[in-house]
Coordinates of C-alpha atoms in Angstrom, one line a residue:
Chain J
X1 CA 117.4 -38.9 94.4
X2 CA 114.1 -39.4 92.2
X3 CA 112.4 -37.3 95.5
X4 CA 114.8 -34.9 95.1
X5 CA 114.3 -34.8 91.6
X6 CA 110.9 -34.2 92.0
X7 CA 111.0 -31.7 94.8
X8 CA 113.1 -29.4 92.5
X9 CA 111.1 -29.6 89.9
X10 CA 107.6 -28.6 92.0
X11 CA 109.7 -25.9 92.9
X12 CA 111.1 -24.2 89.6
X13 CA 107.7 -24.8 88.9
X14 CA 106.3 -22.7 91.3
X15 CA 108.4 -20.3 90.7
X16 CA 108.1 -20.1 86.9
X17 CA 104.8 -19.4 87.9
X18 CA 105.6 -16.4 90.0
X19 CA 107.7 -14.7 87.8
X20 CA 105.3 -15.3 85.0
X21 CA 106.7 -17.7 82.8
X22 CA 103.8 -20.6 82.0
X23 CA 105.7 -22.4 79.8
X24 CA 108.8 -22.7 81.6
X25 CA 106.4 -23.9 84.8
X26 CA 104.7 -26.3 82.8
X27 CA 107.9 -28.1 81.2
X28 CA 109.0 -28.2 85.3
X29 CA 105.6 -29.6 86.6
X30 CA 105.0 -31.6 83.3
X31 CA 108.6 -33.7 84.3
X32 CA 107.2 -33.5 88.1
X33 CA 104.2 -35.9 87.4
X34 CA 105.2 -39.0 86.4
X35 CA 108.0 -38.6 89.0
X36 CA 105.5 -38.3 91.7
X37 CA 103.7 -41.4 90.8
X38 CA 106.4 -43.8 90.4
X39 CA 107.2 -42.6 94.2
X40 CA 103.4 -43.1 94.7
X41 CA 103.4 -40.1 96.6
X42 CA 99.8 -38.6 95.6
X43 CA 100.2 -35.4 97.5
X44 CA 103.0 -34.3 95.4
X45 CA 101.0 -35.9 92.3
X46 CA 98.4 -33.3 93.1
X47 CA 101.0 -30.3 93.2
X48 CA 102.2 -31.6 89.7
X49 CA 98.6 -31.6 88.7
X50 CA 97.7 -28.3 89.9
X51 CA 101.2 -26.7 88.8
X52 CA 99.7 -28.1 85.2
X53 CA 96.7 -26.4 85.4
X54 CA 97.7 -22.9 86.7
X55 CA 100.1 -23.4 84.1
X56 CA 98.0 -24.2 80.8
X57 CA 95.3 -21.1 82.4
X58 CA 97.8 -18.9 82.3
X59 CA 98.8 -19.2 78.9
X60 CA 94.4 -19.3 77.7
X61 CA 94.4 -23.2 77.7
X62 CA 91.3 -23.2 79.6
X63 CA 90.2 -26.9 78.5
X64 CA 93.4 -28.2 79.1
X65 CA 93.7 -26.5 82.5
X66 CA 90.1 -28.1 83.6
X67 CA 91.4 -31.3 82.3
X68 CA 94.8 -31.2 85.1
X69 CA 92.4 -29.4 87.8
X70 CA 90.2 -32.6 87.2
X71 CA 93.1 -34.5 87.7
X72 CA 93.4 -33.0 91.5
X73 CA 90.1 -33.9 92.0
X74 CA 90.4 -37.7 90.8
X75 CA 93.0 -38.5 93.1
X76 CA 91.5 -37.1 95.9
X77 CA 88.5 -39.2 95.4
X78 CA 90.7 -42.4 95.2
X79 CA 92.7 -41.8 98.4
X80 CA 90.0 -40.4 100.2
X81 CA 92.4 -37.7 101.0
X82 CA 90.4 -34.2 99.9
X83 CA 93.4 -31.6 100.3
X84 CA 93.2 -29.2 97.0
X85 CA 89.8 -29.7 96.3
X86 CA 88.6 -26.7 97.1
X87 CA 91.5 -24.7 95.7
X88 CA 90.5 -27.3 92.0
X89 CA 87.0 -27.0 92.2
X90 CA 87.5 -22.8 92.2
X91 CA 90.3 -23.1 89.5
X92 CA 87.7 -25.3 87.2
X93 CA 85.5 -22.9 87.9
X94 CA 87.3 -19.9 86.5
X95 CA 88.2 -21.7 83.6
X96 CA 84.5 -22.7 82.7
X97 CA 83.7 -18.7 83.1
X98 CA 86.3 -18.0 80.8
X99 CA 84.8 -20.3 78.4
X100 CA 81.7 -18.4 78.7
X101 CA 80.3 -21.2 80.1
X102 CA 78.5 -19.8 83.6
X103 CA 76.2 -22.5 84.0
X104 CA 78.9 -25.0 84.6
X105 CA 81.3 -22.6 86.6
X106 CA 78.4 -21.9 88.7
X107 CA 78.2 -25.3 90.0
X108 CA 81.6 -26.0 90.3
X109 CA 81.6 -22.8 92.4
X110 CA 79.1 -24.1 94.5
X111 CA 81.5 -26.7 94.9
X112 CA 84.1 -24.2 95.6
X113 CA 81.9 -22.1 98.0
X114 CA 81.1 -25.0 100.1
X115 CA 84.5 -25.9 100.8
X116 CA 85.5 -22.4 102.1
X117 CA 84.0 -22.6 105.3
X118 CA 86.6 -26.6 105.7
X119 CA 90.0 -26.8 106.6
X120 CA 92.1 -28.3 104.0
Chain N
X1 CA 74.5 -16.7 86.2
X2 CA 75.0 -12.7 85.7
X3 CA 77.2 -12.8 89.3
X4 CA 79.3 -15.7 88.0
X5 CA 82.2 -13.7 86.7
X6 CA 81.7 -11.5 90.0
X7 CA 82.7 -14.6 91.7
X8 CA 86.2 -15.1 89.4
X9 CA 87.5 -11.3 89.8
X10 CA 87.0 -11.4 93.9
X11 CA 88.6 -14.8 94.2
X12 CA 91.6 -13.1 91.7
X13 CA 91.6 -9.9 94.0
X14 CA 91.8 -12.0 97.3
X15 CA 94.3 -14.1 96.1
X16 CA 96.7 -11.4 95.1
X17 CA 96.6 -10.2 98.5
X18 CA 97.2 -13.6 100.2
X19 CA 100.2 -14.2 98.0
X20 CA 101.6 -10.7 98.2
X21 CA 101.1 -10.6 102.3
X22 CA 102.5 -14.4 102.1
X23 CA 105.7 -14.1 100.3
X24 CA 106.4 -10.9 102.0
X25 CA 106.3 -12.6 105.1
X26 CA 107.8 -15.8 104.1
X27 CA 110.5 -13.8 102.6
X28 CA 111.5 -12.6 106.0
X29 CA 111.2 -15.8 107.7
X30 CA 114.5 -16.9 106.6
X31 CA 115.3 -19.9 106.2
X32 CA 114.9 -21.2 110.0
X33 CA 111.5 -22.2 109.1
X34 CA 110.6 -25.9 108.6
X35 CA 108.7 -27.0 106.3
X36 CA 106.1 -28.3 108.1
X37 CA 106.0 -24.8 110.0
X38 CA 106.0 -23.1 106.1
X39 CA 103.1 -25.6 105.0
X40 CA 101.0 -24.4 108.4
X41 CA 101.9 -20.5 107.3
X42 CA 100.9 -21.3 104.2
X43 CA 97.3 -22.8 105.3
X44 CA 97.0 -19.8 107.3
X45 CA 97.1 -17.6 104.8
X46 CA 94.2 -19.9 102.8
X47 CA 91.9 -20.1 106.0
X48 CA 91.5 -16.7 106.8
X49 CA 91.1 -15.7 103.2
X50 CA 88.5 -18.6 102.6
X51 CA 86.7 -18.3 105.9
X52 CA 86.3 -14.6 105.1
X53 CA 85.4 -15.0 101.3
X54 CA 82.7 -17.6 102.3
X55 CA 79.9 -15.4 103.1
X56 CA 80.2 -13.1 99.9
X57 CA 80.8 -15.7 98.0
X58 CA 77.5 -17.9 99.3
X59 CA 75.7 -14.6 99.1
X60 CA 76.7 -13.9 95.3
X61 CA 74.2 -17.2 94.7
X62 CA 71.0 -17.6 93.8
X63 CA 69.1 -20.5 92.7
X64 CA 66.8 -17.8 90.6
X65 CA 63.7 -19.1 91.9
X66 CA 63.1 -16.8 94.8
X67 CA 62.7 -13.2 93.1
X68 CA 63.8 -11.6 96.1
X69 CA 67.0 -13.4 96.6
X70 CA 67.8 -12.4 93.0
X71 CA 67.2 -8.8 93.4
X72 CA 69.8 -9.0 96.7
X73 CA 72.1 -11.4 94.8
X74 CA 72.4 -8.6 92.2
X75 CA 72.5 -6.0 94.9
X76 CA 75.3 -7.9 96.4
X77 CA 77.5 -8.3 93.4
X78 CA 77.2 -4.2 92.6
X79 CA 78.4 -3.6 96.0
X80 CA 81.1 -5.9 96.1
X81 CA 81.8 -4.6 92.7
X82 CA 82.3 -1.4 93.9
X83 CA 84.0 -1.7 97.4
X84 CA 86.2 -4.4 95.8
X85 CA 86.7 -2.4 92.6
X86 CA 86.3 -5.2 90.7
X87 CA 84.7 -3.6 87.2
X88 CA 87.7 -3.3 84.9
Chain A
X1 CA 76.8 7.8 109.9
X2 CA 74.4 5.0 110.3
X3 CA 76.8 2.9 109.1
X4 CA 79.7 3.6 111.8
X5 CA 78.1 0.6 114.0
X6 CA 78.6 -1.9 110.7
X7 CA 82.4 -1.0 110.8
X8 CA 82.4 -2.2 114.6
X9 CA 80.6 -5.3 113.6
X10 CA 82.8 -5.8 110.5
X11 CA 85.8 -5.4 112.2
X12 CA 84.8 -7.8 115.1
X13 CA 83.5 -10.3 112.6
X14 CA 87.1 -10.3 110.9
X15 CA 89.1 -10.2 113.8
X16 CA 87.0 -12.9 115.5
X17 CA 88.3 -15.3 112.4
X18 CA 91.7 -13.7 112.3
X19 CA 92.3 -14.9 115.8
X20 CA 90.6 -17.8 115.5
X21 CA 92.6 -19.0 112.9
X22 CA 96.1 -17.8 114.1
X23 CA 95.3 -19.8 117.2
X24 CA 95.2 -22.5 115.5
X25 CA 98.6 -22.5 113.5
X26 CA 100.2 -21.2 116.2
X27 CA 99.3 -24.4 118.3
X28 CA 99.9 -27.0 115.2
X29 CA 103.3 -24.7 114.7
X30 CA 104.6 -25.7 118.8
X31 CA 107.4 -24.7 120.1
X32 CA 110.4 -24.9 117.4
X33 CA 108.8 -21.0 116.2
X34 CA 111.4 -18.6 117.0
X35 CA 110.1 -15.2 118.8
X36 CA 110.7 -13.2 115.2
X37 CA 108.9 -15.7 113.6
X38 CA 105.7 -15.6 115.6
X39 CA 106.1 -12.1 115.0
X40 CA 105.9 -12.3 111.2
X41 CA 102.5 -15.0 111.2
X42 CA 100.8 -12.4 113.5
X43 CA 101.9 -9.9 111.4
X44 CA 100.8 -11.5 108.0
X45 CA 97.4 -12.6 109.6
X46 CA 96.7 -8.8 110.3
X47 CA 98.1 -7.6 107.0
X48 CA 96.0 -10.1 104.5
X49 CA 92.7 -9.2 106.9
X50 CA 93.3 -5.4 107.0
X51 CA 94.2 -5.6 103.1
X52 CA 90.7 -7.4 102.5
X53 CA 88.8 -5.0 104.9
X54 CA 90.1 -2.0 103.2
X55 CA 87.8 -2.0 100.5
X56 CA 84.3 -2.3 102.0
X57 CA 85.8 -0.4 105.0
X58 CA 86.2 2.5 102.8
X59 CA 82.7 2.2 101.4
X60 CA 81.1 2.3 104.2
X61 CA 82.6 5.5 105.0
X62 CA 80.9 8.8 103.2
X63 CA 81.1 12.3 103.6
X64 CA 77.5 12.9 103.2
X65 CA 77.5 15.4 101.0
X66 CA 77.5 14.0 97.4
X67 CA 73.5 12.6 97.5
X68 CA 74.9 9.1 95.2
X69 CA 77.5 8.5 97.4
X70 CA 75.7 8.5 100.3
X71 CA 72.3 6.0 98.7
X72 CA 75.5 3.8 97.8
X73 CA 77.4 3.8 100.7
X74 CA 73.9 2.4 102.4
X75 CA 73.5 -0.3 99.9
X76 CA 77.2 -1.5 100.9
X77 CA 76.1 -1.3 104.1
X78 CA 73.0 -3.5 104.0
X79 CA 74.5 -6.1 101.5
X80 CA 78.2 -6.2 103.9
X81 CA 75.3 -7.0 106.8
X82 CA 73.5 -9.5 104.4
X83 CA 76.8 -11.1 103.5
X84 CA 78.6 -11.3 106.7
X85 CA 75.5 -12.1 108.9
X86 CA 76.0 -8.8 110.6
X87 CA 72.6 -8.1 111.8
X88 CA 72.0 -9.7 114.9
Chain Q
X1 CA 114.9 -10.3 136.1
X2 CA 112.7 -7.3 135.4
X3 CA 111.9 -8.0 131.5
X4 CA 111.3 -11.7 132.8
X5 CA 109.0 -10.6 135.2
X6 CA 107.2 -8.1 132.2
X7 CA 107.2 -10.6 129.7
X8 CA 105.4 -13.4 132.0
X9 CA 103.0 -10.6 132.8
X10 CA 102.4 -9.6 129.1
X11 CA 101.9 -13.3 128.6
X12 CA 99.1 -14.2 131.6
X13 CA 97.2 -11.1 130.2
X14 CA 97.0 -11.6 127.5
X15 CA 96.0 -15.4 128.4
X16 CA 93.1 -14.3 130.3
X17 CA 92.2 -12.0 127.3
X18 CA 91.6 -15.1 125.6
X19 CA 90.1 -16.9 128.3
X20 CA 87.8 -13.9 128.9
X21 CA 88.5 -12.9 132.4
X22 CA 89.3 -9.5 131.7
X23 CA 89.8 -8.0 135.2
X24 CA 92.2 -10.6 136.1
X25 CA 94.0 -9.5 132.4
X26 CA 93.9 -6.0 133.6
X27 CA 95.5 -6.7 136.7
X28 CA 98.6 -8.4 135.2
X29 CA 99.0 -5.2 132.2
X30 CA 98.3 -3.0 135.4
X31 CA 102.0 -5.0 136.8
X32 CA 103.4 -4.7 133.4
X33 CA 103.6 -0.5 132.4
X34 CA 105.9 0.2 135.3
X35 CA 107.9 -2.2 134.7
X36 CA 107.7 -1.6 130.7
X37 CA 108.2 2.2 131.5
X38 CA 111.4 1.5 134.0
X39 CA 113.2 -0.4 131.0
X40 CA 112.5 2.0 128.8
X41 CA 110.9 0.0 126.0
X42 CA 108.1 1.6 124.4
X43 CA 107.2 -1.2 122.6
X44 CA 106.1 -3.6 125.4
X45 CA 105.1 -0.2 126.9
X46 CA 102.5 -0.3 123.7
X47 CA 101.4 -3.7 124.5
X48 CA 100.5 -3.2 128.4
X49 CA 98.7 -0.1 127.6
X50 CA 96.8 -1.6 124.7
X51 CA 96.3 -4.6 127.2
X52 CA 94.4 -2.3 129.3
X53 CA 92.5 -1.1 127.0
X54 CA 91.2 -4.4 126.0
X55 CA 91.0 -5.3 129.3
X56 CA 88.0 -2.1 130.1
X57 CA 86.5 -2.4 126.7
X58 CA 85.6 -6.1 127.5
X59 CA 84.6 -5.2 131.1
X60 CA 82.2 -2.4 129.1
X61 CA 84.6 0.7 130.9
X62 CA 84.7 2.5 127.6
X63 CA 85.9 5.7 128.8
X64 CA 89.1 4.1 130.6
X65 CA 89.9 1.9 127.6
X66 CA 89.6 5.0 125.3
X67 CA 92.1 6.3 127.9
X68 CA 94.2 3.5 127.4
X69 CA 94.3 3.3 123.6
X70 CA 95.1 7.1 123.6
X71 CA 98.2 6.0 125.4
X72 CA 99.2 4.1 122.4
X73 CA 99.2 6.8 120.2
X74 CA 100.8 9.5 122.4
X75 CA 103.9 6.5 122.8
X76 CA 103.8 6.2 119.3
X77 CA 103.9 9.8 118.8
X78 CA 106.7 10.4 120.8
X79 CA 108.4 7.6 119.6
X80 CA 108.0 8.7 115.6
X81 CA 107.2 4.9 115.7
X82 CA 103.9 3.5 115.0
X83 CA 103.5 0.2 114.8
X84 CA 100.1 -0.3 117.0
X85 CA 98.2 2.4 115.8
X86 CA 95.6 1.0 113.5
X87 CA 94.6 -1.1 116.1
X88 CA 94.7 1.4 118.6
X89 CA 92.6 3.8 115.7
X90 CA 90.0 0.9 115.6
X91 CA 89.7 0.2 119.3
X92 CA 88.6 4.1 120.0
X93 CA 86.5 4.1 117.3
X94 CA 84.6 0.8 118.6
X95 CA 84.4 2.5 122.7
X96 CA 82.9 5.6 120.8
X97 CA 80.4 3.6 118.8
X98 CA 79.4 1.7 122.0
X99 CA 79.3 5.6 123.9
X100 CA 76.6 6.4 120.9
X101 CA 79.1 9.1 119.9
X102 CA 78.8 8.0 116.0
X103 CA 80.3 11.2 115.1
X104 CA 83.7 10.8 117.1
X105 CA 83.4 7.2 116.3
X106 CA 83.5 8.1 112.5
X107 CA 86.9 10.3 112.6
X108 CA 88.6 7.5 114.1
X109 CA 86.9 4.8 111.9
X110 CA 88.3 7.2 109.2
X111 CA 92.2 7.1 110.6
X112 CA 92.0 3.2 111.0
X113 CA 90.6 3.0 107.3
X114 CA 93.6 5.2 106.6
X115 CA 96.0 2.6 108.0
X116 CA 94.7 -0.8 107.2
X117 CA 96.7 -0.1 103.7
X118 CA 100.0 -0.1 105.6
X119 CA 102.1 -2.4 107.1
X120 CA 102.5 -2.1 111.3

C-alpha cells in the first residue's frame, strides 16, 4: 500500500496545483518524496521533486524551487535516465529570471532550448 | 540577456494552451484510457508544443558577439512580443 | 499581401510536426484506443497547434491601410521566416 | 457491408496520403463519396471529399482540389455543422497561393485565421 500511498499523494498534488492551492500541493508532494525513495522508484521521485518546485514557484520561493528542480536534474544524472530535464532545466530557468538573474537563466535556457527539439 | 524574460512569458503562454487543450481532452476521454495510453497523450501534448517552440526559442539567442544576430534577436523578440501578446 | 505565401509555409511547417508527432503516439498507443478516443488525440493535436498558430497567423494578416501595421506585419513576417526556417 | 466497404476505403486513402501516392488515394476517396452519400452521412461524406482534395493538391491539380474543399463547406453549410472547415478554409487558401491568386488566397487565409480559435 506504500505505492498506493504515494500515487495519491502525486495526485492531490497535482491537483492542488491546478486549482491553485501551492501549499496544499506541496504538503501532498512534500509526503510523496520520501515515499518514492524508500520504493526506489526514481521516476516518481522526480514527480515528487518537480511537484515541489512548481509548488514553492508558485508561492515566490524562487530559491527554494531551483533547489527541488535541481533535485530532477540530480537524479537523472545518477540513473542515466534524462526524462524531466528539459521540462527542469526551463523551470530553473524561470526562476533565475525572476531573481533578476538573466545571465544564469540564460544558460539554463540554453539548456532548455536544446532539449526541445528530444523526445523525453 | 534583454530577450531572457521574452523566453519565460512564451514558455507561460504555450504552456497554458497545452494544459487547457490537454485537460479538455483528457476530460472527455473517460476513464477507458490506460495509463500508459494517458502518459503517451500527455507526451503528445509536450512534443508538439516543444518541437514548435524550438525555433523561436533558439532564435531569441544571441551570443552578443555578432552585431547582426543581435539586432535580429531583438527583432525577433518584438515580433513574438506582439503576435504572442506577450507585453503585459 | 506578400505575406500570404508565409501563412502557406507556416501552416505546412506546423502541420508537418503535428502529423509527425501524432503518428507517433498513435503507433506507441496500439490497438487498445477506442475509435472516440483516437478522435479526441487527433482532435487535441489540431487544437494546441491551431491555438499556437493563431497569434502570428493573425499578424501576418493586415489590411494595408494603417501605414504601422503594415511595416509590422512585414517584420513578423521576416522574423516567423527567420525563426521557423521558412525561407527555402 | 456498405459502411465496411467506406470505412476500408477512407482508411487505404488516407494510407496512401501518407505514403505519398496520391492518385492511388484519390482513387479509393473517388469509391468512398457514393457510398458516403448513399448512407447518408455527411460526416464521412466530409472526409472523402476533403480526401480528394488532398489527393489533387498533392498531384499539383489546384483547381479540382479547390473544387473539392468547396464541397466541404457547402456539406457543412447544409448541415449547420462545421466541424472540417478550418481545414477546408486553409486548404483553398494554400491551392490559391500556389494559383498566384494572393488576393483570393488572403480572404480565405482570413476565414481559417478566424477558426483556428475554435474547437472543430
Amino acid at each position: 500500500p506504500v505505492r498506493e500511498e504515494l500515487m495519491s499523494c502525486l495526485k492531490a498534488g497535482k491537483r492542488w496545483l491546478r486549482e491553485q492551492k501551492p501549499v496544499n500541493a506541496f504538503r501532498e508532494f512534500e509526503k510523496a518524496l520520501p515515499l518514492a525513495k524508500q520504493l526506489k522508484d526514481t521516476v516518481e521521485e522526480k514527480k515528487a521533486a518537480r511537484g515541489l518546485g512548481a509548488s514553492c514557484q508558485r508561492q515566490g520561493k524562487y530559491k527554494d524551487a531551483i533547489k527541488y528542480h535541481t533535485m530532477v536534474l540530480t537524479i537523472s544524472h545518477m540513473t542515466r535516465e534524462s526524462s524531466g530535464n528539459t521540462e527542469a532545466y526551463g523551470a530553473i530557468a524561470d526562476c533565475y529570471t525572476e531573481l533578476g538573474d538573466l545571465e544564469t537563466a540564460g544558460k539554463f535556457y540554453d539548456k532548455y532550448i536544446d532539449g526541445l527539439e528530444q523526445d523525453d | 540577456l534583454e530577450t531572457v524574460p521574452t523566453i519565460k512569458k512564451l514558455r507561460a503562454y504555450a504552456e497554458g494552451i497545452r494544459t487547457a487543450e490537454l485537460e479538455k481532452c483528457l476530460g472527455k476521454m473517460g476513464e477507458d484510457l490506460t495509463k500508459k495510453n494517458r502518459k503517451l497523450v500527455e507526451e503528445l501534448s509536450r512534443g508538439i508544443v516543444n518541437k514548435l517552440l524550438h525555433g523561436p526559442m533558439q532564435h531569441l539567442r544571441s551570443d552578443g558577439t555578432d552585431a547582426r544576430t543581435v539586432t535580429e534577436t531583438i527583432e525577433n523578440m518584438h515580433a513574438l512580443e506582439r503576435m504572442f501578446d506577450l507585453k503585459a
